[in-house]
Amino acid sequence: MSTDKLSLVFATNNSHKLEEARRIIGDAFDIVSLADIGCDDDIPEDAPTLEGNAIAKARWIKQRYGYDCFADDTGLEVDALGGLPGVRTARYAGDAHDSGANMRLLLQNLKGCSNRKACFRTAVALILDDKEYCFEGRVDGLIAQQPEGSEGFGYDPVFVPDDFPSSFATLSPDVKNSISHRGRALAAMLDFLNSYLKKTENNA
């Protein structure tokens, strides 16, 4: 791990999320993967809330590996489904985390439904110097009638953010990151980290 800038482990096995985080946070911090620290643990995600899952994952890494770290959990909340899939978003169609199956089940459950309103929420938990912090990002939109686009991952092909004519999967990574739930949560964490570093430098 780098010694000339603050290193943080991102507690995820999702390569797409890791790439997004590195793009959003930039070069000021060293974002380290679980593979980089030799972690192949199947980290439990059984809390009833996004915030609970994010905190649990960050604590798992801190307690077992000792690194400052952050973790996220994201939920797609669909009005017509009473907020589902919510905390089960990645496992909506089963524990295989199959994005295609998840989207197909979602579209099937919304078949014939005129209310397509939905939102994505991301909770990010950060453990830094043995203190815990939490940040949230949200984006509102609609569920499309059918998938479109090839960018992104997860439910991106069926989620159309407000004020945009097409899905997340039709947007470039930079545009998506500027408006997405995870982008907003990570931007809030980045603001905190920059402020934290300035305070640390001033007190040195």
Coordinates of C-alpha atoms in Angstrom, one line a residue:
M1 CA 0.0 0.0 0.0
S2 CA 1.1 3.5 -0.8
T3 CA 2.9 5.5 2.0
D4 CA 2.9 9.0 0.3
K5 CA -0.8 9.5 0.4
L6 CA -3.8 8.2 2.4
S7 CA -4.6 4.6 1.6
L8 CA -8.1 3.3 2.0
V9 CA -9.4 -0.2 1.3
F10 CA -12.7 -0.4 -0.5
A11 CA -14.5 -3.4 0.9
T12 CA -16.0 -4.7 -2.3
N13 CA -15.5 -7.6 -4.7
N14 CA -17.2 -5.7 -7.4
S15 CA -14.7 -4.6 -10.0
H16 CA -17.1 -2.1 -11.5
K17 CA -17.7 -0.4 -8.1
L18 CA -13.9 -0.3 -7.6
E19 CA -13.3 1.4 -10.9
E20 CA -16.1 3.9 -10.3
A21 CA -14.7 4.8 -6.9
R22 CA -11.2 5.3 -8.2
R23 CA -12.5 7.5 -11.0
I24 CA -14.6 9.6 -8.6
I25 CA -12.1 10.0 -5.8
G26 CA -9.1 10.6 -8.2
D27 CA -5.4 10.4 -7.5
A28 CA -5.3 12.2 -4.1
F29 CA -6.0 9.0 -2.3
D30 CA -4.8 5.4 -2.8
I31 CA -7.9 3.2 -3.2
V32 CA -6.9 -0.4 -2.5
S33 CA -8.9 -3.5 -3.4
L34 CA -9.7 -6.5 -1.3
A35 CA -7.4 -8.5 -3.6
D36 CA -4.5 -6.1 -2.8
I37 CA -4.7 -7.0 0.9
G38 CA -5.2 -10.7 0.3
C39 CA -8.9 -10.7 1.3
D40 CA -11.2 -13.2 -0.4
D41 CA -13.7 -13.4 2.5
D42 CA -17.4 -13.8 1.8
I43 CA -18.3 -10.7 3.9
P44 CA -21.8 -11.1 5.3
E45 CA -24.5 -8.6 4.1
D46 CA -27.4 -9.6 6.3
A47 CA -28.3 -6.3 8.0
P48 CA -31.9 -5.0 7.5
T49 CA -30.7 -1.6 6.2
L50 CA -28.2 -0.3 3.6
E51 CA -26.4 1.7 6.3
G52 CA -26.2 -1.4 8.5
N53 CA -24.7 -3.5 5.7
A54 CA -22.1 -0.8 4.8
I55 CA -21.0 -0.4 8.4
A56 CA -20.8 -4.2 8.9
K57 CA -18.6 -4.6 5.8
A58 CA -16.2 -1.8 6.8
R59 CA -16.0 -3.2 10.4
W60 CA -15.2 -6.6 9.0
I61 CA -12.1 -5.3 7.2
K62 CA -11.0 -3.0 10.0
Q63 CA -11.3 -5.7 12.7
R64 CA -9.7 -8.5 10.7
Y65 CA -7.1 -6.7 8.6
G66 CA -6.5 -3.5 10.5
Y67 CA -6.8 -1.1 7.5
D68 CA -8.7 2.2 7.3
C69 CA -11.5 1.4 4.8
F70 CA -14.8 2.2 3.4
A71 CA -17.7 0.1 2.2
D72 CA -21.0 0.7 0.4
D73 CA -24.4 -0.8 0.0
T74 CA -26.9 0.3 -2.6
G75 CA -30.6 -0.3 -2.9
L76 CA -33.1 0.2 -5.7
E77 CA -36.4 1.3 -4.2
V78 CA -39.4 1.0 -6.5
D79 CA -42.6 2.8 -5.4
A80 CA -45.0 0.3 -6.9
L81 CA -43.2 -2.6 -5.2
G82 CA -43.4 -1.0 -1.7
G83 CA -39.7 -0.1 -1.8
L84 CA -38.5 -3.4 -3.0
P85 CA -36.0 -4.8 -3.9
G86 CA -34.3 -2.4 -1.4
V87 CA -31.7 -4.1 0.7
R88 CA -32.1 -7.2 -1.5
T89 CA -31.2 -5.4 -4.7
A90 CA -28.1 -7.4 -5.6
R91 CA -29.9 -10.7 -4.7
Y92 CA -33.4 -9.9 -5.9
A93 CA -33.6 -13.0 -8.2
G94 CA -31.5 -15.1 -5.9
D95 CA -28.1 -15.3 -4.2
A96 CA -26.2 -15.6 -7.5
H97 CA -26.0 -11.8 -7.9
D98 CA -27.2 -12.3 -11.5
S99 CA -27.8 -8.8 -12.9
G100 CA -29.7 -10.1 -15.9
A101 CA -32.0 -12.2 -13.8
N102 CA -32.6 -9.3 -11.4
M103 CA -33.7 -7.0 -14.2
R104 CA -35.9 -9.6 -15.8
L105 CA -37.7 -10.2 -12.5
L106 CA -38.1 -6.5 -11.8
L107 CA -39.6 -5.9 -15.3
Q108 CA -41.8 -8.9 -14.8
N109 CA -43.1 -7.6 -11.5
L110 CA -43.8 -4.2 -13.0
K111 CA -45.6 -5.6 -16.1
G112 CA -48.7 -3.5 -16.8
C113 CA -47.8 -1.0 -14.0
S114 CA -48.1 2.7 -14.9
N115 CA -46.2 3.9 -11.8
R116 CA -42.6 3.4 -12.7
K117 CA -41.1 5.7 -10.1
A118 CA -38.0 4.5 -8.3
C119 CA -34.8 5.8 -6.6
F120 CA -31.4 4.5 -6.1
R121 CA -29.8 5.0 -2.6
T122 CA -26.2 4.3 -1.7
A123 CA -24.9 4.3 1.9
V124 CA -21.1 4.6 2.3
A125 CA -19.5 3.8 5.7
L126 CA -16.0 5.0 6.3
I127 CA -13.7 3.9 9.2
L128 CA -10.8 6.3 9.6
D129 CA -8.5 6.5 12.6
D130 CA -10.9 4.1 14.5
K131 CA -13.9 6.5 14.0
E132 CA -16.9 5.7 11.9
Y133 CA -18.7 8.0 9.4
C134 CA -21.6 7.5 7.1
F135 CA -22.5 9.3 3.8
E136 CA -25.5 8.9 1.6
G137 CA -26.3 9.5 -2.1
R138 CA -29.7 9.4 -3.8
V139 CA -31.0 9.7 -7.4
D140 CA -34.6 9.6 -8.4
G141 CA -35.9 8.3 -11.7
L142 CA -38.1 5.8 -13.5
I143 CA -37.9 2.1 -14.4
A144 CA -37.8 1.7 -18.2
Q145 CA -40.1 -0.6 -20.1
Q146 CA -37.1 -2.5 -21.4
P147 CA -33.3 -2.4 -21.0
E148 CA -31.3 0.0 -23.1
G149 CA -27.6 0.8 -23.4
S150 CA -24.4 -1.1 -22.7
E151 CA -22.5 1.1 -20.2
G152 CA -22.5 0.6 -16.5
F153 CA -23.6 -2.5 -14.6
G154 CA -26.4 -3.9 -12.4
Y155 CA -29.8 -2.3 -13.1
D156 CA -28.3 0.6 -15.1
P157 CA -30.0 -0.5 -18.4
V158 CA -33.5 -0.2 -16.8
F159 CA -33.0 2.9 -14.6
V160 CA -33.7 6.3 -16.2
P161 CA -32.6 9.2 -13.9
D162 CA -34.8 12.3 -13.7
D163 CA -34.0 15.0 -16.3
F164 CA -32.5 12.4 -18.6
P165 CA -34.2 10.8 -21.6
S166 CA -32.5 7.4 -21.4
S167 CA -31.0 4.9 -18.9
F168 CA -27.8 5.0 -16.9
A169 CA -26.4 2.5 -19.3
T170 CA -26.5 5.0 -22.1
L171 CA -24.4 7.6 -20.3
S172 CA -20.6 7.9 -20.3
P173 CA -19.0 6.9 -17.0
D174 CA -18.1 10.6 -16.2
V175 CA -21.7 11.8 -16.7
K176 CA -23.1 8.9 -14.7
N177 CA -20.7 9.4 -11.8
S178 CA -21.6 13.1 -11.7
I179 CA -25.3 12.4 -11.0
S180 CA -25.5 8.8 -9.6
H181 CA -26.3 7.7 -6.1
R182 CA -22.9 6.2 -5.6
G183 CA -21.2 9.1 -7.2
R184 CA -23.0 11.5 -4.8
A185 CA -22.2 9.4 -1.7
L186 CA -18.5 9.1 -2.7
A187 CA -18.3 12.8 -3.5
A188 CA -19.6 13.5 0.0
M189 CA -17.0 11.2 1.5
L190 CA -14.3 12.9 -0.6
D191 CA -15.3 16.3 0.7
F192 CA -15.0 15.0 4.2
L193 CA -11.6 13.4 3.5
N194 CA -10.2 16.6 1.9
S195 CA -11.4 18.5 5.0
Y196 CA -9.9 15.9 7.3
L197 CA -6.5 16.0 5.6
K198 CA -6.4 19.8 5.8
K199 CA -7.1 19.7 9.6
T200 CA -4.5 17.0 10.0
E201 CA -1.9 19.1 8.1
N202 CA -2.7 22.2 10.1
N203 CA -2.3 20.3 13.4
A204 CA 1.0 18.7 12.4

